[in-house]
JSON list of C-alpha atoms in Angstrom, two decimals:
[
{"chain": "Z", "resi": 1, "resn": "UNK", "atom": "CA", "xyz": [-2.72, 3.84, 11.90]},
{"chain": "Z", "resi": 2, "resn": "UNK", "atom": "CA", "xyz": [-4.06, 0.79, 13.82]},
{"chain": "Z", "resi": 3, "resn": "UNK", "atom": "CA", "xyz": [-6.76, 0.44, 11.99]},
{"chain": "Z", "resi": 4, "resn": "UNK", "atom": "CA", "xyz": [-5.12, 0.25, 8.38]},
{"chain": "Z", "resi": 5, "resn": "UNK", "atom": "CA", "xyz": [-2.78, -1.90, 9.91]},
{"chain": "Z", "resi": 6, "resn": "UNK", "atom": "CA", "xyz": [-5.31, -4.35, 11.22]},
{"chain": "Z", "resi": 7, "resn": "UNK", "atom": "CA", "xyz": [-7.61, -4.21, 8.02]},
{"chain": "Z", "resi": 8, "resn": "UNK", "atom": "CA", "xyz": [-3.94, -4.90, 6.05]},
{"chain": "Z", "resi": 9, "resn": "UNK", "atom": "CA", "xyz": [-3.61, -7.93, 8.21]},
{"chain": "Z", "resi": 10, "resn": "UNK", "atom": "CA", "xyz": [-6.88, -9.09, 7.74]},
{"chain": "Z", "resi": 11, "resn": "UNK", "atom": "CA", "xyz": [-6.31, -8.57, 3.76]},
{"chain": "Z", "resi": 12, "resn": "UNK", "atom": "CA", "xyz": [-3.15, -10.87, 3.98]},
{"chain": "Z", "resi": 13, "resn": "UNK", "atom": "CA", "xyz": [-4.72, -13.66, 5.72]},
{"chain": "Z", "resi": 14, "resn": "UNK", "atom": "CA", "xyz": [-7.97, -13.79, 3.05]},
{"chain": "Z", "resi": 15, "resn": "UNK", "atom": "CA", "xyz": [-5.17, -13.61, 0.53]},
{"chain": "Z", "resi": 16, "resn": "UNK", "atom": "CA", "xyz": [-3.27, -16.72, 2.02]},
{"chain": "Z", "resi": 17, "resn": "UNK", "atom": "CA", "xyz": [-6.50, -18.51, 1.71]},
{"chain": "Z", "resi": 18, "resn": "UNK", "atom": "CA", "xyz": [-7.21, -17.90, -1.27]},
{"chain": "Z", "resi": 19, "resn": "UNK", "atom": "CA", "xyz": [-3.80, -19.35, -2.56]},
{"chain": "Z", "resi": 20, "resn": "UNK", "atom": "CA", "xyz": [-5.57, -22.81, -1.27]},
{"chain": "Z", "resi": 21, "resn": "UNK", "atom": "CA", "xyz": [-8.15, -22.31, -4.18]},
{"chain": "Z", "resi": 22, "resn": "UNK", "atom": "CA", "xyz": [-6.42, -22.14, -7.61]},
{"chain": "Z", "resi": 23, "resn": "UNK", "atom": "CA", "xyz": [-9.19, -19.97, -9.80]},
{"chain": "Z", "resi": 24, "resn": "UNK", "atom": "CA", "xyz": [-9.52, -17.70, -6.67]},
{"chain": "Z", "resi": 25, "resn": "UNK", "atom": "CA", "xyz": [-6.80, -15.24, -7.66]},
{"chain": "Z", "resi": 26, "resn": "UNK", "atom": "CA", "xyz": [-8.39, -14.86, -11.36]},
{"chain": "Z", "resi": 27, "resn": "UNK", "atom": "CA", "xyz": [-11.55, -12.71, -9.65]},
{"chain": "Z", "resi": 28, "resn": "UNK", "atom": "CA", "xyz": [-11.26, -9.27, -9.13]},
{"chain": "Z", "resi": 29, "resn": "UNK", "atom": "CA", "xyz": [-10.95, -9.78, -5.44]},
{"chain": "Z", "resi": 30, "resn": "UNK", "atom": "CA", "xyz": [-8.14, -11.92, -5.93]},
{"chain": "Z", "resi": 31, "resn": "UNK", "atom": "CA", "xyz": [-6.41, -9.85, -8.54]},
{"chain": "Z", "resi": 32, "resn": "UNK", "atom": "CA", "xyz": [-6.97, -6.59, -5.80]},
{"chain": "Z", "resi": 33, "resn": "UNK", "atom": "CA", "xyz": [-5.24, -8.33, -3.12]},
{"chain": "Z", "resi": 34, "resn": "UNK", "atom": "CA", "xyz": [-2.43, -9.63, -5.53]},
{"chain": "Z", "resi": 35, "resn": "UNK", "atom": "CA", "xyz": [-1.69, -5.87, -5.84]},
{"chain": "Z", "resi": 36, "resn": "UNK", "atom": "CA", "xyz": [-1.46, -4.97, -2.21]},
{"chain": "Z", "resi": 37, "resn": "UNK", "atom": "CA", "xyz": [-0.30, -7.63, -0.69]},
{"chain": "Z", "resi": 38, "resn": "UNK", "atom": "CA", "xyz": [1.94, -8.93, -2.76]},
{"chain": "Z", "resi": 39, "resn": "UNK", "atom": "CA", "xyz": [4.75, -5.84, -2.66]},
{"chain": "Z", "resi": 40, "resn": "UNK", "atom": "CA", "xyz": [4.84, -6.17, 0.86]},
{"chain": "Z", "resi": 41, "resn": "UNK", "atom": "CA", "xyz": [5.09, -10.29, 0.80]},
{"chain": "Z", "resi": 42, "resn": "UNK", "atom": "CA", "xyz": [7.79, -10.07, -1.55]},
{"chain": "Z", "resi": 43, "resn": "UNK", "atom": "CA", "xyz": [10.52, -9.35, 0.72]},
{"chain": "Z", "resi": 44, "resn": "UNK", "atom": "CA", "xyz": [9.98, -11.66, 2.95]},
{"chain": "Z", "resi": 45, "resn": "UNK", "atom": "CA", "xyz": [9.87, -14.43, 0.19]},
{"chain": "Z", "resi": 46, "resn": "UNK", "atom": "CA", "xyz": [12.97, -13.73, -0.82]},
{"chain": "Z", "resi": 47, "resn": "UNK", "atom": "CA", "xyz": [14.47, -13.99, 2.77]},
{"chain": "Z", "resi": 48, "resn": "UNK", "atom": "CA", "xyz": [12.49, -16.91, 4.46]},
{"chain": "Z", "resi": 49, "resn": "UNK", "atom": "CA", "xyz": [12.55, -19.97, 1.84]},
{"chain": "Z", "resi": 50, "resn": "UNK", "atom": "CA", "xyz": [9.53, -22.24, 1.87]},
{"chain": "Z", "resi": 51, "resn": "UNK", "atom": "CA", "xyz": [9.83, -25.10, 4.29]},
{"chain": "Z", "resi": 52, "resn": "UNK", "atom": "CA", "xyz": [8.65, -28.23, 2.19]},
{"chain": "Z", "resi": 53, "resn": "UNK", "atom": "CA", "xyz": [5.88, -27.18, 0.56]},
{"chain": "Z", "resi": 54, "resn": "UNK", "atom": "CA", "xyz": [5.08, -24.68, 3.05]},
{"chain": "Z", "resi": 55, "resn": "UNK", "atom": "CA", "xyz": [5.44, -20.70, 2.87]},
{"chain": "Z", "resi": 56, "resn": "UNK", "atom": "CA", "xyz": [5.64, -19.29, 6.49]},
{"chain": "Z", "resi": 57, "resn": "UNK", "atom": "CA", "xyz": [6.82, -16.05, 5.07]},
{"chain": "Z", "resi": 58, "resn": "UNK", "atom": "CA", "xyz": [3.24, -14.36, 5.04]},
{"chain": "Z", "resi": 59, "resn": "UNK", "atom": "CA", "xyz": [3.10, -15.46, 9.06]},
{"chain": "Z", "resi": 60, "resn": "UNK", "atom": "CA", "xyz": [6.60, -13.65, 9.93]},
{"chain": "Z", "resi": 61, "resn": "UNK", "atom": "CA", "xyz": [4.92, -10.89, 7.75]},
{"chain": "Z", "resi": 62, "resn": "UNK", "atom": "CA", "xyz": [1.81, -10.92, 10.12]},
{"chain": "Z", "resi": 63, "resn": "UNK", "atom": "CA", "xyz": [4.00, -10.64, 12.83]},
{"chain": "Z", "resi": 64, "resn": "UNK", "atom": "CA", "xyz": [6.14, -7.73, 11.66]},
{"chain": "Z", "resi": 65, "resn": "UNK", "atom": "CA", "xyz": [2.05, -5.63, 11.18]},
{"chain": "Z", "resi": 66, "resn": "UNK", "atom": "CA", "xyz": [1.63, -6.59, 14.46]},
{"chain": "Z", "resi": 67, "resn": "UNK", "atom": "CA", "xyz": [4.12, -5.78, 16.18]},
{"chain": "Z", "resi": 68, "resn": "UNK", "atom": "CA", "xyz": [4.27, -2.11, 14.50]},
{"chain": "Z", "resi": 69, "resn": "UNK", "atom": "CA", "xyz": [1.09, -1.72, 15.37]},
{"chain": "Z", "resi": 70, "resn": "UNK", "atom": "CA", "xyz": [1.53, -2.28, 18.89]},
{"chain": "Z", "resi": 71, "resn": "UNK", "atom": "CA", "xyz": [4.87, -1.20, 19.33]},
{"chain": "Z", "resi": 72, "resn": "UNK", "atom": "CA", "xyz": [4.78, 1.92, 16.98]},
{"chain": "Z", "resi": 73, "resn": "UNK", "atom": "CA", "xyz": [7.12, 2.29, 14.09]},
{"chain": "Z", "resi": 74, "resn": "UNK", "atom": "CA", "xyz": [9.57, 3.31, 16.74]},
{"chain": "Z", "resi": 75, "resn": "UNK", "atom": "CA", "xyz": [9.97, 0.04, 18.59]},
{"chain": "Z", "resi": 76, "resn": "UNK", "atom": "CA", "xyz": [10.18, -1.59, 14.79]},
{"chain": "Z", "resi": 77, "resn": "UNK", "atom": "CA", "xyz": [13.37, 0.76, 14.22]},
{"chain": "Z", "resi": 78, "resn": "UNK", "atom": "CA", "xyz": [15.16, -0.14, 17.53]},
{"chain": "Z", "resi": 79, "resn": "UNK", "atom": "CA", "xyz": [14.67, -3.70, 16.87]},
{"chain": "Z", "resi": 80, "resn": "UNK", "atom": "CA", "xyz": [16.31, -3.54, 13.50]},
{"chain": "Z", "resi": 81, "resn": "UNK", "atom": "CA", "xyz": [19.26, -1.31, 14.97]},
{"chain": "Z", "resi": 82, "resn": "UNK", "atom": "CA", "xyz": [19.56, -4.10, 17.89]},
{"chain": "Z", "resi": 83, "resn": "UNK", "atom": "CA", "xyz": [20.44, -6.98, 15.74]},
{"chain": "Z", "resi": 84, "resn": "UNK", "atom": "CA", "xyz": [22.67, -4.65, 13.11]}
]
């Protein structure tokens, strides 16, 4: 599970790279990880607003795969409870 999550990660940052360089999401690539990472980005657009012209949403997204993968799915549900 580490392992998907990491490669997932790694897929999220090439994607937020290639949002610097417009004709990047027309390639294949780019239209690949507009369909996995996008669904999972989504969310957290919708929650964290853009500061200026800045989208730190992908970062707290980042965080969230990391700390699942280190904490286990487990420690992600006992967060969520904790604040609810």
């Amino acid at each position: 599970m580490g392992t998907v999550l990491t490669i997932y990660s790694f897929a999220i940052i090439i994607y937020i790279f290639m949002s610097w360089v417009p004709s990047a999401r027309e390639t294949s690539i780019g239209r690949f990880l507009t369909n996995i990472c996008e669904p999972y980005l989504e969310p957290f657009r919708k929650i964290i607003p853009p500061i200026g012209m800045i989208d730190i949403s992908p970062i707290v997204a980042l965080l969230v795969i990391r700390f699942a993968s280190s904490y286990g799915l487990t420690g992600l549900y006992n967060m969520i409870v904790r604040f609810m």
